[in-house]
């Protein structure tokens, strides 16, 4: 069923991409438990299709494309929406006042992110967490490159407008 | 269509963005705010252990294979049952027709108005003739019934005599 090379490959996936996949899915589905389940599902699906997909250099884009599709499927089901900001806890920091301010700003940004359209969120999150090129994002989202660039730019414009008077 | 290079520059990793105009710089600030917020977000989930993940993959694969085997067995059993029922239904009508299809003609019984030795010889000849004509290698229901009838007649004749 599985051999040593499979085991090494899965271990490499988990070590290199596991944490960022966790964070990406957590940001997408806004549910910690669901994100944990989806991470496992990402690795399972990637492992099952490993024979159909060989190029090693594209592992990150491959895994995040699967994660994005799973997150979309998850969000299509009812009773899945939660408030992203509620799930985030303030980050630990040496300076309590500065840390609190920073955490508040971060929470504000994440809240504004959750108000963007789904396509804009997917584009920005894949760009940040997966480090995918816009062409790879376009392939993963199944839309033209120009549309992806437009999503990215409009998403950033909306974030900028929302945060212009809010960030301390 | 947006300028690909400009958006690449705006969303480039730290230190890689250069020669930005005022508008791009503002979008760059929004991007950096986003990346800081996402990058600093605490990861509340426990860290993944590669061995645990691989063990879970194997476990799921075993469950899937087991489920597939069970499905295959159920499908095969259903197919066998369907074939057996079909064969039974297909053969049922024609078999009955074959069994009941050939009526046994009544063998005329000779009149008993002569002396009994002649009648007995006549019956014996009849029996021998019938026995020869009814000698088949396979058992057929109507032939069996014919033989039974002749046997009973023989017994009745000999009892009477």
PDB file of N, CA, C and O in Angstrom, chain A residues 103-147:
ATOM      1  N   UNK A 103      -1.822  43.340  18.120  1.00  0.00           N
ATOM      2  CA  UNK A 103      -2.813  42.280  17.996  1.00  0.00           C
ATOM      3  C   UNK A 103      -4.153  42.853  17.547  1.00  0.00           C
ATOM      4  O   UNK A 103      -4.862  42.243  16.737  1.00  0.00           O
ATOM      5  N   UNK A 104      -4.489  44.022  18.064  1.00  0.00           N
ATOM      6  CA  UNK A 104      -5.756  44.652  17.659  1.00  0.00           C
ATOM      7  C   UNK A 104      -5.722  45.007  16.172  1.00  0.00           C
ATOM      8  O   UNK A 104      -6.709  44.814  15.454  1.00  0.00           O
ATOM      9  N   UNK A 105      -4.602  45.569  15.741  1.00  0.00           N
ATOM     10  CA  UNK A 105      -4.471  45.898  14.322  1.00  0.00           C
ATOM     11  C   UNK A 105      -4.563  44.649  13.454  1.00  0.00           C
ATOM     12  O   UNK A 105      -5.224  44.651  12.409  1.00  0.00           O
ATOM     13  N   UNK A 106      -3.899  43.588  13.897  1.00  0.00           N
ATOM     14  CA  UNK A 106      -3.926  42.339  13.128  1.00  0.00           C
ATOM     15  C   UNK A 106      -5.343  41.789  13.056  1.00  0.00           C
ATOM     16  O   UNK A 106      -5.798  41.331  11.995  1.00  0.00           O
ATOM     17  N   UNK A 107      -6.044  41.871  14.185  1.00  0.00           N
ATOM     18  CA  UNK A 107      -7.427  41.381  14.200  1.00  0.00           C
ATOM     19  C   UNK A 107      -8.292  42.208  13.260  1.00  0.00           C
ATOM     20  O   UNK A 107      -9.168  41.674  12.570  1.00  0.00           O
ATOM     21  N   UNK A 108      -8.015  43.515  13.240  1.00  0.00           N
ATOM     22  CA  UNK A 108      -8.776  44.403  12.358  1.00  0.00           C
ATOM     23  C   UNK A 108      -8.530  44.039  10.891  1.00  0.00           C
ATOM     24  O   UNK A 108      -9.467  43.969  10.087  1.00  0.00           O
ATOM     25  N   UNK A 109      -7.281  43.806  10.571  1.00  0.00           N
ATOM     26  CA  UNK A 109      -6.943  43.435   9.189  1.00  0.00           C
ATOM     27  C   UNK A 109      -7.643  42.128   8.814  1.00  0.00           C
ATOM     28  O   UNK A 109      -8.214  41.987   7.730  1.00  0.00           O
ATOM     29  N   UNK A 110      -7.600  41.172   9.726  1.00  0.00           N
ATOM     30  CA  UNK A 110      -8.229  39.875   9.427  1.00  0.00           C
ATOM     31  C   UNK A 110      -9.741  40.022   9.284  1.00  0.00           C
ATOM     32  O   UNK A 110     -10.365  39.351   8.469  1.00  0.00           O
ATOM     33  N   UNK A 111     -10.299  40.909  10.084  1.00  0.00           N
ATOM     34  CA  UNK A 111     -11.734  41.143   9.976  1.00  0.00           C
ATOM     35  C   UNK A 111     -12.074  41.760   8.619  1.00  0.00           C
ATOM     36  O   UNK A 111     -13.052  41.371   7.974  1.00  0.00           O
ATOM     37  N   UNK A 112     -11.238  42.731   8.215  1.00  0.00           N
ATOM     38  CA  UNK A 112     -11.472  43.345   6.898  1.00  0.00           C
ATOM     39  C   UNK A 112     -11.275  42.316   5.789  1.00  0.00           C
ATOM     40  O   UNK A 112     -11.990  42.333   4.795  1.00  0.00           O
ATOM     41  N   UNK A 113     -10.309  41.445   5.969  1.00  0.00           N
ATOM     42  CA  UNK A 113     -10.076  40.396   4.977  1.00  0.00           C
ATOM     43  C   UNK A 113     -11.314  39.516   4.821  1.00  0.00           C
ATOM     44  O   UNK A 113     -11.691  39.135   3.710  1.00  0.00           O
ATOM     45  N   UNK A 114     -11.950  39.226   5.951  1.00  0.00           N
ATOM     46  CA  UNK A 114     -13.118  38.344   5.889  1.00  0.00           C
ATOM     47  C   UNK A 114     -14.289  39.016   5.185  1.00  0.00           C
ATOM     48  O   UNK A 114     -15.246  38.349   4.807  1.00  0.00           O
ATOM     49  N   UNK A 115     -14.223  40.335   5.022  1.00  0.00           N
ATOM     50  CA  UNK A 115     -15.319  41.046   4.340  1.00  0.00           C
ATOM     51  C   UNK A 115     -15.095  41.120   2.828  1.00  0.00           C
ATOM     52  O   UNK A 115     -15.982  41.541   2.105  1.00  0.00           O
ATOM     53  N   UNK A 116     -13.909  40.747   2.392  1.00  0.00           N
ATOM     54  CA  UNK A 116     -13.650  40.751   0.942  1.00  0.00           C
ATOM     55  C   UNK A 116     -14.437  39.619   0.276  1.00  0.00           C
ATOM     56  O   UNK A 116     -14.905  38.699   0.954  1.00  0.00           O
ATOM     57  N   UNK A 117     -14.553  39.730  -1.040  1.00  0.00           N
ATOM     58  CA  UNK A 117     -15.249  38.656  -1.755  1.00  0.00           C
ATOM     59  C   UNK A 117     -14.419  37.362  -1.641  1.00  0.00           C
ATOM     60  O   UNK A 117     -13.217  37.412  -1.352  1.00  0.00           O
ATOM     61  N   UNK A 118     -15.101  36.264  -1.876  1.00  0.00           N
ATOM     62  CA  UNK A 118     -14.429  34.964  -1.744  1.00  0.00           C
ATOM     63  C   UNK A 118     -13.232  34.860  -2.688  1.00  0.00           C
ATOM     64  O   UNK A 118     -12.157  34.405  -2.301  1.00  0.00           O
ATOM     65  N   UNK A 119     -13.418  35.315  -3.914  1.00  0.00           N
ATOM     66  CA  UNK A 119     -12.325  35.225  -4.897  1.00  0.00           C
ATOM     67  C   UNK A 119     -11.147  36.099  -4.480  1.00  0.00           C
ATOM     68  O   UNK A 119      -9.984  35.698  -4.635  1.00  0.00           O
ATOM     69  N   UNK A 120     -11.434  37.283  -3.940  1.00  0.00           N
ATOM     70  CA  UNK A 120     -10.348  38.166  -3.493  1.00  0.00           C
ATOM     71  C   UNK A 120      -9.602  37.538  -2.315  1.00  0.00           C
ATOM     72  O   UNK A 120      -8.368  37.567  -2.258  1.00  0.00           O
ATOM     73  N   UNK A 121     -10.381  36.958  -1.382  1.00  0.00           N
ATOM     74  CA  UNK A 121      -9.730  36.293  -0.238  1.00  0.00           C
ATOM     75  C   UNK A 121      -8.836  35.146  -0.709  1.00  0.00           C
ATOM     76  O   UNK A 121      -7.687  35.009  -0.266  1.00  0.00           O
ATOM     77  N   UNK A 122      -9.373  34.321  -1.597  1.00  0.00           N
ATOM     78  CA  UNK A 122      -8.603  33.162  -2.075  1.00  0.00           C
ATOM     79  C   UNK A 122      -7.317  33.614  -2.749  1.00  0.00           C
ATOM     80  O   UNK A 122      -6.249  33.049  -2.526  1.00  0.00           O
ATOM     81  N   UNK A 123      -7.446  34.657  -3.565  1.00  0.00           N
ATOM     82  CA  UNK A 123      -6.260  35.140  -4.287  1.00  0.00           C
ATOM     83  C   UNK A 123      -5.190  35.629  -3.309  1.00  0.00           C
ATOM     84  O   UNK A 123      -4.019  35.244  -3.403  1.00  0.00           O
ATOM     85  N   UNK A 124      -5.606  36.461  -2.372  1.00  0.00           N
ATOM     86  CA  UNK A 124      -4.627  37.035  -1.437  1.00  0.00           C
ATOM     87  C   UNK A 124      -4.028  35.953  -0.536  1.00  0.00           C
ATOM     88  O   UNK A 124      -2.818  35.951  -0.277  1.00  0.00           O
ATOM     89  N   UNK A 125      -4.875  35.025  -0.068  1.00  0.00           N
ATOM     90  CA  UNK A 125      -4.367  33.990   0.843  1.00  0.00           C
ATOM     91  C   UNK A 125      -3.436  33.019   0.120  1.00  0.00           C
ATOM     92  O   UNK A 125      -2.413  32.602   0.678  1.00  0.00           O
ATOM     93  N   UNK A 126      -3.797  32.670  -1.109  1.00  0.00           N
ATOM     94  CA  UNK A 126      -2.902  31.763  -1.857  1.00  0.00           C
ATOM     95  C   UNK A 126      -1.583  32.460  -2.179  1.00  0.00           C
ATOM     96  O   UNK A 126      -0.521  31.842  -2.144  1.00  0.00           O
ATOM     97  N   UNK A 127      -1.672  33.738  -2.472  1.00  0.00           N
ATOM     98  CA  UNK A 127      -0.449  34.483  -2.778  1.00  0.00           C
ATOM     99  C   UNK A 127       0.458  34.538  -1.538  1.00  0.00           C
ATOM    100  O   UNK A 127       1.669  34.359  -1.641  1.00  0.00           O
ATOM    101  N   UNK A 128      -0.158  34.749  -0.396  1.00  0.00           N
ATOM    102  CA  UNK A 128       0.670  34.898   0.809  1.00  0.00           C
ATOM    103  C   UNK A 128       1.140  33.539   1.352  1.00  0.00           C
ATOM    104  O   UNK A 128       2.334  33.312   1.538  1.00  0.00           O
ATOM    105  N   UNK A 129       0.194  32.647   1.608  1.00  0.00           N
ATOM    106  CA  UNK A 129       0.557  31.386   2.283  1.00  0.00           C
ATOM    107  C   UNK A 129       1.279  30.422   1.343  1.00  0.00           C
ATOM    108  O   UNK A 129       2.226  29.757   1.753  1.00  0.00           O
ATOM    109  N   UNK A 130       0.794  30.333   0.111  1.00  0.00           N
ATOM    110  CA  UNK A 130       1.392  29.353  -0.805  1.00  0.00           C
ATOM    111  C   UNK A 130       2.539  29.936  -1.592  1.00  0.00           C
ATOM    112  O   UNK A 130       3.341  29.189  -2.159  1.00  0.00           O
ATOM    113  N   UNK A 131       2.630  31.275  -1.637  1.00  0.00           N
ATOM    114  CA  UNK A 131       3.680  31.896  -2.437  1.00  0.00           C
ATOM    115  C   UNK A 131       3.541  31.553  -3.911  1.00  0.00           C
ATOM    116  O   UNK A 131       4.522  31.498  -4.649  1.00  0.00           O
ATOM    117  N   UNK A 132       2.306  31.288  -4.325  1.00  0.00           N
ATOM    118  CA  UNK A 132       2.075  30.884  -5.710  1.00  0.00           C
ATOM    119  C   UNK A 132       2.181  32.103  -6.622  1.00  0.00           C
ATOM    120  O   UNK A 132       1.864  33.227  -6.217  1.00  0.00           O
ATOM    121  N   UNK A 133       2.624  31.861  -7.851  1.00  0.00           N
ATOM    122  CA  UNK A 133       2.607  32.938  -8.840  1.00  0.00           C
ATOM    123  C   UNK A 133       1.151  33.184  -9.225  1.00  0.00           C
ATOM    124  O   UNK A 133       0.271  32.353  -8.975  1.00  0.00           O
ATOM    125  N   UNK A 134       0.910  34.333  -9.843  1.00  0.00           N
ATOM    126  CA  UNK A 134      -0.477  34.636 -10.207  1.00  0.00           C
ATOM    127  C   UNK A 134      -0.992  33.674 -11.276  1.00  0.00           C
ATOM    128  O   UNK A 134      -2.184  33.390 -11.325  1.00  0.00           O
ATOM    129  N   UNK A 135      -0.091  33.188 -12.112  1.00  0.00           N
ATOM    130  CA  UNK A 135      -0.519  32.205 -13.110  1.00  0.00           C
ATOM    131  C   UNK A 135      -0.944  30.907 -12.418  1.00  0.00           C
ATOM    132  O   UNK A 135      -1.948  30.283 -12.800  1.00  0.00           O
ATOM    133  N   UNK A 136      -0.189  30.498 -11.399  1.00  0.00           N
ATOM    134  CA  UNK A 136      -0.561  29.292 -10.650  1.00  0.00           C
ATOM    135  C   UNK A 136      -1.887  29.492  -9.924  1.00  0.00           C
ATOM    136  O   UNK A 136      -2.721  28.580  -9.854  1.00  0.00           O
ATOM    137  N   UNK A 137      -2.068  30.682  -9.377  1.00  0.00           N
ATOM    138  CA  UNK A 137      -3.347  30.966  -8.711  1.00  0.00           C
ATOM    139  C   UNK A 137      -4.486  30.919  -9.726  1.00  0.00           C
ATOM    140  O   UNK A 137      -5.564  30.379  -9.451  1.00  0.00           O
ATOM    141  N   UNK A 138      -4.225  31.482 -10.900  1.00  0.00           N
ATOM    142  CA  UNK A 138      -5.258  31.456 -11.951  1.00  0.00           C
ATOM    143  C   UNK A 138      -5.608  30.023 -12.322  1.00  0.00           C
ATOM    144  O   UNK A 138      -6.781  29.681 -12.494  1.00  0.00           O
ATOM    145  N   UNK A 139      -4.586  29.169 -12.414  1.00  0.00           N
ATOM    146  CA  UNK A 139      -4.843  27.751 -12.728  1.00  0.00           C
ATOM    147  C   UNK A 139      -5.646  27.086 -11.610  1.00  0.00           C
ATOM    148  O   UNK A 139      -6.558  26.305 -11.862  1.00  0.00           O
ATOM    149  N   UNK A 140      -5.266  27.387 -10.370  1.00  0.00           N
ATOM    150  CA  UNK A 140      -5.950  26.764  -9.234  1.00  0.00           C
ATOM    151  C   UNK A 140      -7.394  27.230  -9.137  1.00  0.00           C
ATOM    152  O   UNK A 140      -8.290  26.452  -8.806  1.00  0.00           O
ATOM    153  N   UNK A 141      -7.624  28.507  -9.425  1.00  0.00           N
ATOM    154  CA  UNK A 141      -8.981  29.066  -9.316  1.00  0.00           C
ATOM    155  C   UNK A 141      -9.798  28.833 -10.579  1.00  0.00           C
ATOM    156  O   UNK A 141     -11.008  29.051 -10.584  1.00  0.00           O
ATOM    157  N   UNK A 142      -9.119  28.429 -11.636  1.00  0.00           N
ATOM    158  CA  UNK A 142      -9.819  28.167 -12.897  1.00  0.00           C
ATOM    159  C   UNK A 142     -10.343  29.432 -13.547  1.00  0.00           C
ATOM    160  O   UNK A 142     -11.452  29.435 -14.086  1.00  0.00           O
ATOM    161  N   UNK A 143      -9.593  30.508 -13.462  1.00  0.00           N
ATOM    162  CA  UNK A 143     -10.021  31.747 -14.117  1.00  0.00           C
ATOM    163  C   UNK A 143      -8.807  32.390 -14.791  1.00  0.00           C
ATOM    164  O   UNK A 143      -7.665  32.022 -14.507  1.00  0.00           O
ATOM    165  N   UNK A 144      -9.051  33.350 -15.672  1.00  0.00           N
ATOM    166  CA  UNK A 144      -7.936  33.947 -16.413  1.00  0.00           C
ATOM    167  C   UNK A 144      -6.976  34.715 -15.503  1.00  0.00           C
ATOM    168  O   UNK A 144      -7.364  35.176 -14.419  1.00  0.00           O
ATOM    169  N   UNK A 145      -5.758  34.865 -15.972  1.00  0.00           N
ATOM    170  CA  UNK A 145      -4.738  35.568 -15.203  1.00  0.00           C
ATOM    171  C   UNK A 145      -5.171  36.997 -14.898  1.00  0.00           C
ATOM    172  O   UNK A 145      -4.988  37.499 -13.780  1.00  0.00           O
ATOM    173  N   UNK A 146      -5.759  37.672 -15.885  1.00  0.00           N
ATOM    174  CA  UNK A 146      -6.188  39.055 -15.682  1.00  0.00           C
ATOM    175  C   UNK A 146      -7.203  39.176 -14.562  1.00  0.00           C
ATOM    176  O   UNK A 146      -7.188  40.144 -13.783  1.00  0.00           O
ATOM    177  N   UNK A 147      -8.089  38.194 -14.465  1.00  0.00           N
ATOM    178  CA  UNK A 147      -9.100  38.213 -13.406  1.00  0.00           C
ATOM    179  C   UNK A 147      -8.444  38.088 -12.036  1.00  0.00           C
ATOM    180  O   UNK A 147      -8.824  38.765 -11.077  1.00  0.00           O
TER     181      UNK A 147
END
